[in-house]
Coordinates of C-alpha atoms in Angstrom, one line a residue:
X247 CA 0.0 0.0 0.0
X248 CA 1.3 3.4 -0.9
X249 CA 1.4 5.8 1.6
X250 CA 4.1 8.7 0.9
X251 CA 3.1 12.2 0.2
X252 CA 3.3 13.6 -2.7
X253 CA 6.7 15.1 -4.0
X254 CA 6.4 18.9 -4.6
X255 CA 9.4 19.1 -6.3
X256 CA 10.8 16.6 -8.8
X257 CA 14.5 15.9 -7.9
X258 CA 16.0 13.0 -9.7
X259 CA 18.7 12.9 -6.8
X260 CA 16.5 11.6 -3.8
X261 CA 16.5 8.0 -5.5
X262 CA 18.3 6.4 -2.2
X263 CA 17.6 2.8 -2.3
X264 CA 12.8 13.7 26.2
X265 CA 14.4 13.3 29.5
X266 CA 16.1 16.3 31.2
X267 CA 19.1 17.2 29.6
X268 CA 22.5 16.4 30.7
X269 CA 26.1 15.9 30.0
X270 CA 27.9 12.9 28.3
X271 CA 26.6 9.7 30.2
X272 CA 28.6 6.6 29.7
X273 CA 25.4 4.4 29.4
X274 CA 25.6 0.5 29.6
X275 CA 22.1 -0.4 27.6
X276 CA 19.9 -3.4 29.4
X277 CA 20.9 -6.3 28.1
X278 CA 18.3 -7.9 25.5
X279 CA 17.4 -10.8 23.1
X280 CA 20.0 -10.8 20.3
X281 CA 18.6 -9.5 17.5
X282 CA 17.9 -12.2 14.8
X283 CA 19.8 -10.1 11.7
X284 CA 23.5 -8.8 12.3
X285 CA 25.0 -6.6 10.0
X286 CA 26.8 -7.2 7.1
X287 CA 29.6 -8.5 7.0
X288 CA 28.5 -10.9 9.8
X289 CA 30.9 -9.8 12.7
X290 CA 33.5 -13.2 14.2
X291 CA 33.4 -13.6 17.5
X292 CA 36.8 -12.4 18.1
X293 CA 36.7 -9.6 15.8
X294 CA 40.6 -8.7 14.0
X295 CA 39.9 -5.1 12.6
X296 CA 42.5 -5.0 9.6
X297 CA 42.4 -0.9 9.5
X298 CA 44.8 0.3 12.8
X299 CA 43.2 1.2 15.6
X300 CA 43.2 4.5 17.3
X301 CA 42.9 6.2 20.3
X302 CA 39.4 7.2 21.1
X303 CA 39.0 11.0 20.3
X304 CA 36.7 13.5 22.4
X305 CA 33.7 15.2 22.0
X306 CA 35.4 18.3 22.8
X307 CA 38.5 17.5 20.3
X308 CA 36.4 16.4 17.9
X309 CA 34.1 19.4 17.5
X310 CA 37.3 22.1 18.1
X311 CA 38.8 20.7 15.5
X312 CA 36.8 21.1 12.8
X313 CA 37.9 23.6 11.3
X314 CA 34.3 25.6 10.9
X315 CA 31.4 26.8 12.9
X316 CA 30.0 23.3 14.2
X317 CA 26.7 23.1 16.0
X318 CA 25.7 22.7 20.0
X319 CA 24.9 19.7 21.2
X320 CA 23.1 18.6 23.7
X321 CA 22.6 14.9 25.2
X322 CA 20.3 13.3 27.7
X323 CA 20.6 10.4 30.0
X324 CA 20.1 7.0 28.3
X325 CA 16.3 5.9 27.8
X326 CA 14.0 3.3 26.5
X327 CA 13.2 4.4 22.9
X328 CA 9.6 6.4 22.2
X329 CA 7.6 5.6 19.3
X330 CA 5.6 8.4 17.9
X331 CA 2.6 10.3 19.4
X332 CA -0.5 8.2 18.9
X333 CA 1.9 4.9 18.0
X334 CA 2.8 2.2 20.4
X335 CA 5.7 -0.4 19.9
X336 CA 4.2 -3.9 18.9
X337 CA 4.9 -6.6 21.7
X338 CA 3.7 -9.8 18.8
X339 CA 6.5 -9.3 16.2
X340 CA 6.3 -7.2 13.0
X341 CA 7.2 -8.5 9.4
X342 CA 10.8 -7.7 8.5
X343 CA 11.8 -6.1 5.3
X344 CA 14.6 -5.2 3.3
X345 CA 15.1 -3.2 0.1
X346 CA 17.9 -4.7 -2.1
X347 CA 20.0 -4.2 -4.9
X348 CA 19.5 -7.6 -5.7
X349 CA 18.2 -11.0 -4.6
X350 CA 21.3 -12.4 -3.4
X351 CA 22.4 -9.5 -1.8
X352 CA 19.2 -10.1 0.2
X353 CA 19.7 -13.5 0.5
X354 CA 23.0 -13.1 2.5
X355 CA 22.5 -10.3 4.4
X356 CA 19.4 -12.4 6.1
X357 CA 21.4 -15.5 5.7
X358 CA 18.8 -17.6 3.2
X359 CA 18.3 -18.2 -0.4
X360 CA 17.0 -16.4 -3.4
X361 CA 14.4 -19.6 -3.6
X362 CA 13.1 -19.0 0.2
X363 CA 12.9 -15.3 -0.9
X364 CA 10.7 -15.8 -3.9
X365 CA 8.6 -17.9 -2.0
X366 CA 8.1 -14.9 1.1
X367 CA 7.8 -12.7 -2.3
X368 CA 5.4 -14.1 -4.7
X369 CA 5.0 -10.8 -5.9
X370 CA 9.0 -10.6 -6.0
X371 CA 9.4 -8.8 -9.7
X372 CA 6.4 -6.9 -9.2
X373 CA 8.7 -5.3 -6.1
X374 CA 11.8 -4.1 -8.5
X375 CA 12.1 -0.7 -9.5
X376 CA 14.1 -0.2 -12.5
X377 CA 14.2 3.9 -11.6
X378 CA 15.9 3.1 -8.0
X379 CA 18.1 -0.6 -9.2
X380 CA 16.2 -2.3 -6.4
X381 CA 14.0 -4.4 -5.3
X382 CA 11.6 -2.5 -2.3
X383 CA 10.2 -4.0 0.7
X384 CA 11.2 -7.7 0.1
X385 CA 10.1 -9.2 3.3
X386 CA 13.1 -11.6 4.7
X387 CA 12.0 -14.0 7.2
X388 CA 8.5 -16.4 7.5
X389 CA 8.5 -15.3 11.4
X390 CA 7.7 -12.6 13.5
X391 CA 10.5 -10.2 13.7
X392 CA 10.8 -9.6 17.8
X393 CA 12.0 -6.0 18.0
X394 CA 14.9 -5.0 20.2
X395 CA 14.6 -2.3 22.9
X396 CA 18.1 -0.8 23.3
X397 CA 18.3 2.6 25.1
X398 CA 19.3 5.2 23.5
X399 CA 20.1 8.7 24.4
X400 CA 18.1 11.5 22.7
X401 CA 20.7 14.7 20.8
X402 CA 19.4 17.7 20.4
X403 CA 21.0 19.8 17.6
X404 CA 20.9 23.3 17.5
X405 CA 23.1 25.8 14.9
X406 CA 21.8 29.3 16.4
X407 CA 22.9 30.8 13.6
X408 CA 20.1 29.5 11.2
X409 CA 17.9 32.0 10.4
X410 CA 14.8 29.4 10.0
X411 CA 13.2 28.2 13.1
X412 CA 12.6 25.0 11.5
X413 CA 16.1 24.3 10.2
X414 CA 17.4 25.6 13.5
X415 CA 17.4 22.4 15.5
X416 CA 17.0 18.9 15.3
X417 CA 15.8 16.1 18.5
X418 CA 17.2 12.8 17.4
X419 CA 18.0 9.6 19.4
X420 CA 21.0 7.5 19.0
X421 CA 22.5 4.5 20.2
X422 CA 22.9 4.9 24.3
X423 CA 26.4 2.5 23.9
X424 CA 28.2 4.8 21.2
X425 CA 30.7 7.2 22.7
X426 CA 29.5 11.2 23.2
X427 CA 31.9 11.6 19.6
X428 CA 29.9 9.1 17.9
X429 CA 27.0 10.1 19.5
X430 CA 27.5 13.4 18.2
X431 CA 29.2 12.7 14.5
X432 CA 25.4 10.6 14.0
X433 CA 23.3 13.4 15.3
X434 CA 24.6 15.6 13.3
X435 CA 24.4 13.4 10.1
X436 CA 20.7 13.3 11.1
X437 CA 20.3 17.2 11.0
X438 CA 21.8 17.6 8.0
X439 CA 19.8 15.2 6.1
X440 CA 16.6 15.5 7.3
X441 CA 17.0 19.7 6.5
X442 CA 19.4 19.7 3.6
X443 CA 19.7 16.3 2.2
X444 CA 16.2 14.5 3.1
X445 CA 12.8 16.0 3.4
X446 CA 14.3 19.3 1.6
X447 CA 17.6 19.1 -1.1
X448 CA 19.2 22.4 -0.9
X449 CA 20.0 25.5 1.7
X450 CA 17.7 28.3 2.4
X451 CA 18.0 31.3 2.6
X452 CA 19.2 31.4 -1.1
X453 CA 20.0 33.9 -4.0
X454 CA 19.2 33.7 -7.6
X455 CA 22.0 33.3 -9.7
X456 CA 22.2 36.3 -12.7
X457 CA 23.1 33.1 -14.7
X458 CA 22.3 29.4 -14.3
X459 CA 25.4 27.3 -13.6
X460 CA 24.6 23.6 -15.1
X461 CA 21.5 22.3 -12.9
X462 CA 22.4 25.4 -10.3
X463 CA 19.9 28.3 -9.9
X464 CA 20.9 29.6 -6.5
X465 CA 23.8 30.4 -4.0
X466 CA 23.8 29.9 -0.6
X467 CA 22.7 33.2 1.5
X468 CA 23.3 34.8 4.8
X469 CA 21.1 32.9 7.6
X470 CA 21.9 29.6 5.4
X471 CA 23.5 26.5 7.6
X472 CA 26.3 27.7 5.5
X473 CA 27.6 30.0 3.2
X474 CA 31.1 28.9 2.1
X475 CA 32.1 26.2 0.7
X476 CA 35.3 25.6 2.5
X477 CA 33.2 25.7 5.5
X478 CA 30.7 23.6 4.7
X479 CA 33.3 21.2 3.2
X480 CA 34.8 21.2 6.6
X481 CA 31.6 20.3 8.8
X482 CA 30.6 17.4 5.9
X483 CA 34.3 15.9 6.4
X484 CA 33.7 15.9 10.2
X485 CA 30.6 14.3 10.5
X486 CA 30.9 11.7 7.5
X487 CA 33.5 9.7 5.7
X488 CA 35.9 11.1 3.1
X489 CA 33.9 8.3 0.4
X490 CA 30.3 9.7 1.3
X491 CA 31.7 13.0 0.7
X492 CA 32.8 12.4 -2.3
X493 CA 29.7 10.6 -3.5
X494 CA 27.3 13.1 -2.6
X495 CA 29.3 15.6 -4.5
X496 CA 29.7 14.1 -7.4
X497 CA 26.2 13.1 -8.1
X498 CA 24.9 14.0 -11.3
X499 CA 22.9 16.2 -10.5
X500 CA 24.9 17.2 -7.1
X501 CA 23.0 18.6 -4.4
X502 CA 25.7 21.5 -3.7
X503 CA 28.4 22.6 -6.0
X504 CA 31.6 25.0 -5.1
X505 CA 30.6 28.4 -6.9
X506 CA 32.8 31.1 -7.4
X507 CA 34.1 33.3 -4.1
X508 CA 33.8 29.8 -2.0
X509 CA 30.7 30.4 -2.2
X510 CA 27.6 27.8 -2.0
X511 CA 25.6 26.5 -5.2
X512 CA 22.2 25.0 -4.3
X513 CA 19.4 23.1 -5.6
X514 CA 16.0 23.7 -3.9
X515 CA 13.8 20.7 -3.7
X516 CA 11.3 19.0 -1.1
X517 CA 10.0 15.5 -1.0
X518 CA 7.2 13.7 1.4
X519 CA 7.5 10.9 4.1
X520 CA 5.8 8.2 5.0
X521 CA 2.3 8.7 6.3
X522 CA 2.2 5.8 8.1
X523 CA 5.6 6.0 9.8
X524 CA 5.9 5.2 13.7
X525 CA 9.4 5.8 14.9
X526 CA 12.3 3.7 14.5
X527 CA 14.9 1.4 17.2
X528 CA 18.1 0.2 16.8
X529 CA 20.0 -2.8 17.1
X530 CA 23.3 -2.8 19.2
X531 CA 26.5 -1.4 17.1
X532 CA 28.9 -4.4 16.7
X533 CA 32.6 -4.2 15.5
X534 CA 32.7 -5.3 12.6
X535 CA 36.2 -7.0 11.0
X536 CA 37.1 -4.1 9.3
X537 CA 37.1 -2.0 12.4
X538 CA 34.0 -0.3 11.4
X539 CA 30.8 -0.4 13.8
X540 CA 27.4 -1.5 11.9
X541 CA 23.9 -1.8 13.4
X542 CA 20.3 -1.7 12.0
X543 CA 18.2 1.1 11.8
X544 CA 14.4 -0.3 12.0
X545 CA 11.7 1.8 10.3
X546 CA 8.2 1.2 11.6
X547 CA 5.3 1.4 9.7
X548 CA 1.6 0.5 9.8
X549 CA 1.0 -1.3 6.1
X550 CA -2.6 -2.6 7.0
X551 CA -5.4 -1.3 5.1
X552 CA -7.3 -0.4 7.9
X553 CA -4.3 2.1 8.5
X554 CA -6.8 5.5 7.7
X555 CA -4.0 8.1 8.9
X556 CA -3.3 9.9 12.1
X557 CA -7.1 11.9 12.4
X558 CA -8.5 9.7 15.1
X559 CA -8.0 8.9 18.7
X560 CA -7.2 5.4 18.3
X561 CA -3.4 4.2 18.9
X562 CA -1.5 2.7 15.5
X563 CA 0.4 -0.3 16.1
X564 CA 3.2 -0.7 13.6
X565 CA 3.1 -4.4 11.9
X566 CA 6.4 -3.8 9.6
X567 CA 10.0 -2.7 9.7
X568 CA 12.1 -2.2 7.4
X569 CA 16.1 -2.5 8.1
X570 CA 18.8 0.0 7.1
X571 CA 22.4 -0.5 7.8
X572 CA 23.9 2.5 9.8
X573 CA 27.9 2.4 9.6
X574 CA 30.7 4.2 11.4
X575 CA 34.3 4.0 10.4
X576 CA 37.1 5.3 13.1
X577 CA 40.0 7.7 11.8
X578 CA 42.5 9.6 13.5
X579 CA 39.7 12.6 14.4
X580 CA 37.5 10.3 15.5
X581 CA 34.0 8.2 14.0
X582 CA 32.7 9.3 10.8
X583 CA 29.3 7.6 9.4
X584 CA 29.4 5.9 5.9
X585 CA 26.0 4.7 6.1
X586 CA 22.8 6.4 6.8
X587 CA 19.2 6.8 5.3
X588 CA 16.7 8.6 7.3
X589 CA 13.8 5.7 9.3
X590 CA 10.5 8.1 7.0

């Protein structure tokens, strides 16, 4: 069943297949049931990272050191996760999906075969979109997928500088076991791309350029998260990996280009979300052989047809989720993410 809003802007780019505040709390979540997926690749139980380990970095490094204007951040204690308002979490299982490049990929991930997958997919080529390369919502296992309760510890992300109200701040939760720096480096990967790179593609406030340059109209103006390049190049390179970087950027078209003056070429762009979205949990980050920490983001959504939207005074129980992996790798200036798609 198709329940996103409408898009108001056609962008051929967004194709990707509150407890009291308080300082940094080094949480130990509540142990629970081990979750029946683990990311990919599947961690050993010794793991034997083959990138060098390094010291772990600071918050306060971290964020001094990057070399531009960075945001505040505040963190609370750790907590149970909250689905939304109206939404409670399911206590019977929900159906587990995945959306895959291809059917193998699938297959190994959730440790199967394309055959079992076809047969939990009767509808299997009907679920392929050849605009996105991927197959969507391919549900992965015949059971009842029990979803974990890790706490996590809710970021609140606030650039005061940020003329719009709206783009301002952003209330996210996060892993409670990450470090404040990884804490931090996910947050803010989270406030960028639900305001920039998300829900809206593009800064605002913006100029009009006198002259179009390629698929730019507009420049980046003064009450915009940024307004140079080399600063905004700075923050990106903080928060995510050198190779997301440098595959955002070279998108065709890019979201943001380098104009002239340093200054910021935007796109402006909005898309929906999910109507029937309910909040979204996490499995436990694991080391992964590389070094890198993986874990599952879980989206939750209501896909029943009697699902009639949020109007009425009844609570929506979510019967799906659908797995993302979230990735962190570890350099010298601490975590960077590699992976993320935001849960609506």
């Amino acid at each position: 069943m198709k329940k996103n809003f409408p898009i108001l802007v056609s962008l051929v780019l967004l194709t990707a297949c509150t407890s009291a505040p308080a300082d940094s709390v080094a949480a130990t979540p509540e142990p629970t049931a081990t979750p029946v997926i683990t990311p990919e690749p599947t961690p050993s139980p010794t793991p034997a990272p083959t990138m060098a380990v390094y010291d772990e970095v600071s918050f306060d490094d971290w964020r001094d050191g990057a070399g531009c204007t960075m945001p505040d951040y505040t963190f609370s204690a750790p907590h149970k996760p909250q689905p939304q308002e109206k939404a409670a979490w399911p206590t019977d299982g929900v159906t587990l999906r995945y959306n895959a490049q291809t059917l193998e990929e699938a297959a190994e991930i959730f440790h199967t075969t394309v055959e079992n997958l076809k047969e939990l997919n009767p509808d299997w080529q009907d679920k392929y979109s050849r605009a996105s390369g991927c197959y969507w919502g391919l549900k992965v296992q015949a059971d009842p997928y029990t979803l974990p309760m890790n706490n996590v510890v809710t970021v609140t992300v606030n650039a005061p500088w940020v003329e719009s109200y709206y783009d301002r701040t952003e209330v996210c939760d996060v892993p409670a076991s990450l470090d404040k720096q990884a804490r931090a480096a996910l947050s803010s990967a989270y406030y960028f791309q639900y305001h920039w790179w998300g829900m809206h593609a593009g800064f605002l406030p913006y100029e009009k350029l006198d002259e179009p340059v390629g698929f730019f109209n507009y420049r980046a103006a003064d009450g915009a998260f940024y307004t140079k390049f080399s600063e905004f190049g700075s923050f990106l390179h903080t928060v995510y990996s050198d190779a997301w970087v440098d595959d955002m950027l070279s998108m065709d078209p890019a979201p943001f280009a380098e104009g002239e003056n340093d200054t910021i070429l935007t796109l402006d762009g909005d898309r929906g979300g999910n109507i029937a979205y309910c909040g979204h949990l996490f499995t436990e980050p694991e080391l992964q052989p590389d070094g890198s920490l993986a874990f599952w983001q879980l989206s939750l959504t209501c896909e029943s047809d009697d699902f009639k939207g949020w109007a009425g005074e009844e609570t929506i129980v979510p019967d799906t989720a659908t797995v993302t992996t979230v990735r962190l790798v570890p350099t010298e200036n601490g975590w960077r993410v590699d992976a993320l798609e935001l849960p609506s």
